[in-house]
CSV table of C-alpha atoms in Angstrom, one decimal:
chain,number,residue,atom,x,y,z
A,20,MET,CA,28.4,-37.7,29.7
A,21,THR,CA,29.9,-36.3,26.5
A,22,THR,CA,28.6,-33.1,25.1
A,23,THR,CA,29.4,-31.4,21.8
A,24,SER,CA,29.1,-27.8,20.8
A,25,ARG,CA,29.3,-26.0,17.5
A,26,ALA,CA,32.1,-23.7,16.7
A,27,PRO,CA,31.3,-20.0,17.0
A,28,ASP,CA,31.1,-19.5,13.2
A,29,GLU,CA,28.7,-22.4,12.9
A,30,ALA,CA,26.4,-21.0,15.5
A,31,SER,CA,26.5,-17.6,13.7
A,32,ASN,CA,25.6,-19.3,10.4
A,33,ALA,CA,22.7,-21.0,12.0
A,34,THR,CA,21.2,-17.8,13.5
A,35,ALA,CA,22.2,-15.4,10.7
A,36,PRO,CA,22.8,-17.5,7.6
A,37,LEU,CA,22.9,-14.5,5.3
A,38,GLN,CA,25.3,-12.5,7.4
A,39,GLY,CA,27.6,-10.4,5.2
A,40,ARG,CA,25.4,-10.5,2.1
A,41,THR,CA,24.0,-7.4,0.4
A,42,ALA,CA,20.5,-7.7,-0.9
A,43,VAL,CA,18.3,-5.5,-3.2
A,44,VAL,CA,14.5,-6.0,-3.3
A,45,THR,CA,12.4,-4.1,-5.8
A,46,GLY,CA,8.7,-3.3,-5.1
A,47,ALA,CA,9.6,-3.4,-1.4
A,48,GLY,CA,7.1,-0.8,-0.1
A,49,THR,CA,4.4,-3.4,0.6
A,50,GLY,CA,3.4,-7.0,0.2
A,51,ILE,CA,5.8,-9.7,-0.8
A,52,GLY,CA,8.6,-7.2,-1.4
A,53,ALA,CA,8.4,-5.7,2.1
A,54,ALA,CA,8.1,-9.2,3.7
A,55,THR,CA,11.1,-10.5,1.7
A,56,ALA,CA,13.3,-7.6,2.6
A,57,THR,CA,12.4,-8.0,6.3
A,58,ALA,CA,13.1,-11.8,6.2
A,59,LEU,CA,16.4,-11.3,4.5
A,60,ALA,CA,17.5,-8.7,7.1
A,61,GLU,CA,16.4,-10.9,9.9
A,62,ARG,CA,18.8,-13.5,8.6
A,63,GLY,CA,21.7,-11.1,8.7
A,64,ALA,CA,21.7,-9.5,5.2
A,65,HIS,CA,22.1,-5.8,4.5
A,66,ALA,CA,18.8,-5.1,2.7
A,67,ALA,CA,18.2,-2.2,0.3
A,68,VAL,CA,14.5,-1.5,-0.5
A,69,LEU,CA,13.7,-0.1,-3.9
A,70,GLY,CA,10.3,1.2,-5.1
A,71,ARG,CA,8.4,4.3,-6.2
A,72,ARG,CA,6.9,5.3,-2.8
A,73,PRO,CA,9.5,6.6,-0.4
A,74,GLU,CA,7.2,6.7,2.6
A,75,ARG,CA,6.2,3.0,2.1
A,76,LEU,CA,9.9,2.1,1.7
A,77,ALA,CA,10.8,3.9,4.9
A,78,ALA,CA,8.1,2.0,6.8
A,79,THR,CA,9.5,-1.3,5.5
A,80,ALA,CA,13.1,-0.4,6.4
A,81,GLN,CA,12.6,1.1,9.8
A,82,SER,CA,12.5,-2.3,11.6
A,83,PHE,CA,15.9,-3.4,10.3
A,84,ASP,CA,17.8,-0.2,9.5
A,85,GLY,CA,17.6,-0.9,5.7
A,86,LEU,CA,18.7,1.4,2.9
A,87,VAL,CA,15.8,3.3,1.3
A,88,VAL,CA,16.4,3.8,-2.4
A,89,PRO,CA,13.5,5.4,-4.3
A,90,ALA,CA,13.5,4.0,-7.9
A,91,ASP,CA,11.2,3.3,-10.8
A,92,VAL,CA,11.9,0.0,-12.6
A,93,THR,CA,10.3,1.3,-15.8
A,94,ASP,CA,13.1,4.0,-16.0
A,95,PRO,CA,16.5,2.5,-16.9
A,96,ASP,CA,18.4,5.5,-15.6
A,97,SER,CA,16.6,5.3,-12.3
A,98,ILE,CA,17.7,1.7,-11.8
A,99,VAL,CA,21.3,2.5,-12.7
A,100,GLU,CA,21.3,5.3,-10.2
A,101,ALA,CA,19.8,3.1,-7.5
A,102,ALA,CA,22.4,0.5,-8.0
A,103,GLY,CA,25.1,3.1,-7.6
A,104,ARG,CA,23.6,4.2,-4.3
A,105,VAL,CA,23.6,0.7,-3.0
A,106,ARG,CA,27.2,0.0,-4.0
A,107,THR,CA,28.3,3.3,-2.4
A,108,ALA,CA,26.6,2.4,0.8
A,109,TRP,CA,27.4,-1.3,1.1
A,110,GLY,CA,29.5,-2.4,-1.8
A,111,ARG,CA,28.8,-5.2,-4.3
A,112,VAL,CA,25.4,-6.7,-4.4
A,113,ASP,CA,25.1,-10.5,-4.2
A,114,LEU,CA,21.4,-11.1,-3.8
A,115,VAL,CA,18.7,-9.5,-5.9
A,116,VAL,CA,14.9,-10.1,-5.6
A,117,VAL,CA,13.1,-8.8,-8.7
A,118,ASN,CA,9.6,-8.3,-7.3
A,119,ALA,CA,8.1,-5.1,-8.5
A,120,GLY,CA,4.7,-5.8,-10.2
A,121,PHE,CA,1.5,-4.4,-11.5
A,122,MET,CA,-1.8,-6.3,-12.0
A,123,ALA,CA,-4.9,-5.3,-13.9
A,124,ALA,CA,-7.8,-7.5,-14.9
A,125,ALA,CA,-10.5,-7.1,-17.6
A,126,PRO,CA,-12.1,-9.0,-20.4
A,127,VAL,CA,-10.0,-8.5,-23.5
A,128,THR,CA,-12.8,-6.5,-25.2
A,129,GLU,CA,-12.9,-4.1,-22.2
A,130,ALA,CA,-9.2,-3.8,-21.4
A,131,ASP,CA,-7.5,-0.5,-21.1
A,132,PRO,CA,-4.4,-0.5,-23.3
A,133,ARG,CA,-2.7,1.8,-20.8
A,134,GLU,CA,-3.0,-0.9,-18.2
A,135,TRP,CA,-1.6,-3.5,-20.6
A,136,ARG,CA,1.3,-1.2,-21.3
A,137,GLN,CA,1.9,-0.7,-17.6
A,138,MET,CA,2.0,-4.4,-16.9
A,139,LEU,CA,4.5,-5.0,-19.7
A,140,ASP,CA,6.6,-2.0,-18.6
A,141,VAL,CA,6.7,-3.0,-14.9
A,142,ASN,CA,6.4,-6.8,-14.9
A,143,VAL,CA,8.5,-7.6,-18.0
A,144,ALA,CA,10.7,-4.7,-19.1
A,145,GLY,CA,11.3,-3.7,-15.5
A,146,ALA,CA,12.4,-7.2,-14.6
A,147,LEU,CA,14.7,-7.3,-17.6
A,148,GLU,CA,16.3,-3.9,-16.8
A,149,THR,CA,16.7,-4.6,-13.1
A,150,THR,CA,18.4,-7.9,-14.0
A,151,ARG,CA,20.7,-6.3,-16.6
A,152,VAL,CA,21.9,-3.7,-14.1
A,153,PHE,CA,22.7,-6.0,-11.2
A,154,VAL,CA,24.0,-9.2,-13.0
A,155,PRO,CA,27.6,-7.8,-13.2
A,156,ASP,CA,27.7,-7.7,-9.4
A,157,LEU,CA,26.3,-11.2,-9.1
A,158,LEU,CA,28.8,-12.6,-11.6
A,159,ALA,CA,31.7,-10.9,-9.8
A,160,ALA,CA,30.6,-12.2,-6.5
A,161,ALA,CA,30.2,-15.7,-7.9
A,162,ALA,CA,33.7,-15.5,-9.5
A,163,ASP,CA,35.0,-14.8,-6.0
A,164,GLY,CA,33.4,-17.9,-4.7
A,165,HIS,CA,30.4,-16.3,-2.9
A,166,ALA,CA,26.8,-17.5,-2.8
A,167,THR,CA,24.8,-15.3,-5.2
A,168,ASP,CA,21.1,-15.3,-5.9
A,169,LEU,CA,18.8,-13.7,-8.5
A,170,VAL,CA,15.2,-14.3,-7.5
A,171,LEU,CA,12.4,-13.4,-10.0
A,172,VAL,CA,9.0,-13.2,-8.4
A,173,SER,CA,6.5,-14.4,-11.0
A,174,SER,CA,3.1,-15.9,-10.3
A,175,ILE,CA,1.3,-19.3,-10.3
A,176,GLY,CA,-0.8,-17.5,-12.9
A,177,ALA,CA,2.0,-18.2,-15.4
A,178,HIS,CA,0.6,-21.7,-15.6
A,179,LEU,CA,-3.1,-21.0,-15.3
A,180,ALA,CA,-5.9,-20.0,-17.6
A,181,MET,CA,-8.6,-17.6,-16.2
A,182,PRO,CA,-10.9,-15.0,-17.7
A,183,ASP,CA,-10.0,-11.4,-17.2
A,184,LEU,CA,-6.4,-12.0,-16.4
A,185,SER,CA,-4.9,-12.9,-19.8
A,186,ALA,CA,-2.6,-10.0,-20.1
A,187,TYR,CA,-1.4,-10.2,-16.5
A,188,PHE,CA,-0.8,-14.0,-16.7
A,189,ALA,CA,1.0,-13.5,-20.0
A,190,SER,CA,3.4,-11.0,-18.4
A,191,LYS,CA,4.1,-13.4,-15.6
A,192,ALA,CA,4.7,-16.3,-18.0
A,193,ALA,CA,7.3,-14.1,-19.6
A,194,VAL,CA,9.0,-13.6,-16.3
A,195,THR,CA,9.0,-17.3,-15.6
A,196,GLN,CA,10.5,-18.1,-19.0
A,197,PHE,CA,13.1,-15.3,-18.6
A,198,GLY,CA,14.2,-17.0,-15.4
A,199,ARG,CA,14.5,-20.4,-17.0
A,200,CYS,CA,16.7,-19.0,-19.7
A,201,LEU,CA,18.8,-17.0,-17.3
A,202,ARG,CA,19.3,-20.1,-15.2
A,203,ALA,CA,20.9,-21.8,-18.3
A,204,GLU,CA,23.0,-18.7,-18.9
A,205,LEU,CA,24.1,-17.8,-15.4
A,206,GLY,CA,24.0,-21.0,-13.5
A,207,PRO,CA,27.2,-22.4,-15.1
A,208,GLN,CA,28.9,-19.1,-13.9
A,209,GLY,CA,27.9,-19.7,-10.3
A,210,VAL,CA,24.8,-17.5,-10.1
A,211,ARG,CA,21.7,-19.2,-8.7
A,212,VAL,CA,18.6,-18.0,-10.6
A,213,ARG,CA,15.3,-18.8,-9.0
A,214,VAL,CA,11.7,-18.2,-10.1
A,215,VAL,CA,9.2,-17.9,-7.2
A,216,GLU,CA,5.5,-18.3,-8.2
A,217,PRO,CA,3.2,-17.3,-5.4
A,218,GLY,CA,-0.5,-18.2,-5.4
A,219,ASN,CA,-3.1,-16.1,-3.7
A,220,THR,CA,-1.2,-13.8,-1.4
A,221,ALA,CA,-2.4,-10.9,0.8
A,222,SER,CA,-1.2,-7.7,-0.8
A,223,ASP,CA,-2.4,-4.5,-2.4
A,224,LEU,CA,-1.6,-5.8,-5.9
A,225,GLY,CA,-4.5,-5.1,-8.2
A,226,GLN,CA,-6.3,-2.6,-5.9
A,227,ASP,CA,-5.9,0.2,-8.4
A,228,MET,CA,-7.0,-1.6,-11.5
A,229,GLY,CA,-9.6,0.3,-13.5
A,230,ASN,CA,-12.2,-2.3,-14.3
A,231,GLY,CA,-14.5,-2.6,-11.2
A,232,ALA,CA,-16.5,-5.6,-12.4
A,233,ALA,CA,-13.3,-7.6,-13.0
A,234,ARG,CA,-11.9,-6.5,-9.7
A,235,GLY,CA,-15.1,-7.8,-8.0
A,236,ARG,CA,-14.8,-11.2,-9.8
A,237,LEU,CA,-11.2,-11.4,-8.7
A,238,VAL,CA,-12.2,-10.8,-5.1
A,239,SER,CA,-14.8,-13.6,-5.3
A,240,TYR,CA,-12.2,-16.0,-6.7
A,241,VAL,CA,-9.7,-15.1,-3.9
A,242,GLU,CA,-12.4,-15.7,-1.3
A,243,GLN,CA,-12.6,-19.3,-2.5
A,244,ALA,CA,-8.9,-19.8,-1.8
A,245,PRO,CA,-8.1,-17.4,1.1
A,246,PRO,CA,-4.7,-15.8,0.6
A,247,ILE,CA,-1.6,-16.6,2.6
A,248,ALA,CA,0.3,-13.9,4.3
A,249,ALA,CA,3.0,-12.1,2.3
A,250,ALA,CA,5.4,-13.0,5.2
A,251,SER,CA,5.0,-16.6,4.2
A,252,VAL,CA,6.3,-16.0,0.7
A,253,GLY,CA,9.1,-13.7,2.1
A,254,GLU,CA,10.2,-16.4,4.5
A,255,ALA,CA,10.3,-19.0,1.7
A,256,ILE,CA,12.5,-16.7,-0.4
A,257,ALA,CA,14.9,-16.0,2.4
A,258,TRP,CA,15.2,-19.7,3.3
A,259,SER,CA,16.0,-20.5,-0.3
A,260,CYS,CA,18.7,-17.9,-0.4
A,261,ALA,CA,20.3,-19.5,2.7
A,262,LEU,CA,20.9,-22.9,1.1
A,263,PRO,CA,24.5,-24.0,0.6
A,264,ALA,CA,26.2,-22.1,-2.2
A,265,GLY,CA,26.3,-25.1,-4.6
A,266,VAL,CA,22.5,-25.8,-4.3
A,267,ASN,CA,19.8,-24.0,-6.2
A,268,LEU,CA,16.1,-24.3,-5.5
A,269,ALA,CA,15.4,-23.4,-9.1
A,270,ALA,CA,11.6,-23.0,-9.0
A,271,LEU,CA,9.4,-22.4,-6.0
A,272,GLU,CA,5.6,-22.4,-5.9
A,273,VAL,CA,4.2,-20.9,-2.6
A,274,LEU,CA,0.5,-21.5,-2.4
A,275,PRO,CA,-2.4,-21.6,0.0
A,276,THR,CA,-3.0,-25.3,0.7
A,277,VAL,CA,-6.5,-25.1,-0.6
A,278,GLN,CA,-5.2,-23.8,-3.9
A,279,GLY,CA,-3.1,-26.8,-4.5
C-alpha cells in the first residue's frame, strides 16, 4: 500500500492558513467585528481589535491574546495613533476589516439629524479614514508579494428599499460603491478589496436608536427572517482572506437562507 503525506509547511497552511499575517478589525467589541477577529486569530493571524469600548475589546481579545487598541473611527488622529500602536507591536498590517458601524431607523419626517450625522460619520467617513490610514501598509505588503486584504463590511441593505431605513441604507450603499472603486484602484497593485454584505445578523447594532416605533418595526421585520449568528459572517470573512493570493472574492453576501 502506498501512502502520501503533506510536507510540514502544507500541513501548517491547512490548519493555520493566515499564519504570519497581521490583521486589524474595527468595531471589534461585539457582533461581526468580534466574531471576525476571533475567526482570523483562530486561523493563525495576529489580530488587533479596534473600537470605542475598551472593556468590550478586552472581552473579544482574551480568547486569542489579541492586541486591544481603543480608537474612534470618527477621529482621524485616533486612527493614525491606533495604526502606530499596531505597527509598533506587530509590524506592517496586511489585512484590514473595516467593520465599525452605527444604525438608526426612522421615517424621514421623524428622523433625528444627529443620528443621520452619526451614521455618515461612522459608516462612511470612518470607513474612508480607516482605509486611508492603512492602505500604505497594504500596498507595501502587496509589493513584497504577500497576500493583502481590505474588507469593507457593508450591508445587503445597500441593494434594498425599506421604510425607516433610508439613511442607513444610503450610508451602506456608499460603502459598497467605495469598495467597488477601490477594487479598480488597488486591485492592479495586488491588494484584494472585498465588500461583505451581511443580511439579518444577530448583534447589538441599532439597539441604541432613538425612535422606539421604528425600532419595533425593525424587530418585527427581523422576526420574519431570523438572524444568523455573527460568527457565521466572521467565518465567511476569514475564509475569504485565506484564499490563494491571486484570487479575490470581490463581493460576498452572507444571508439567512430564508432571506434569500
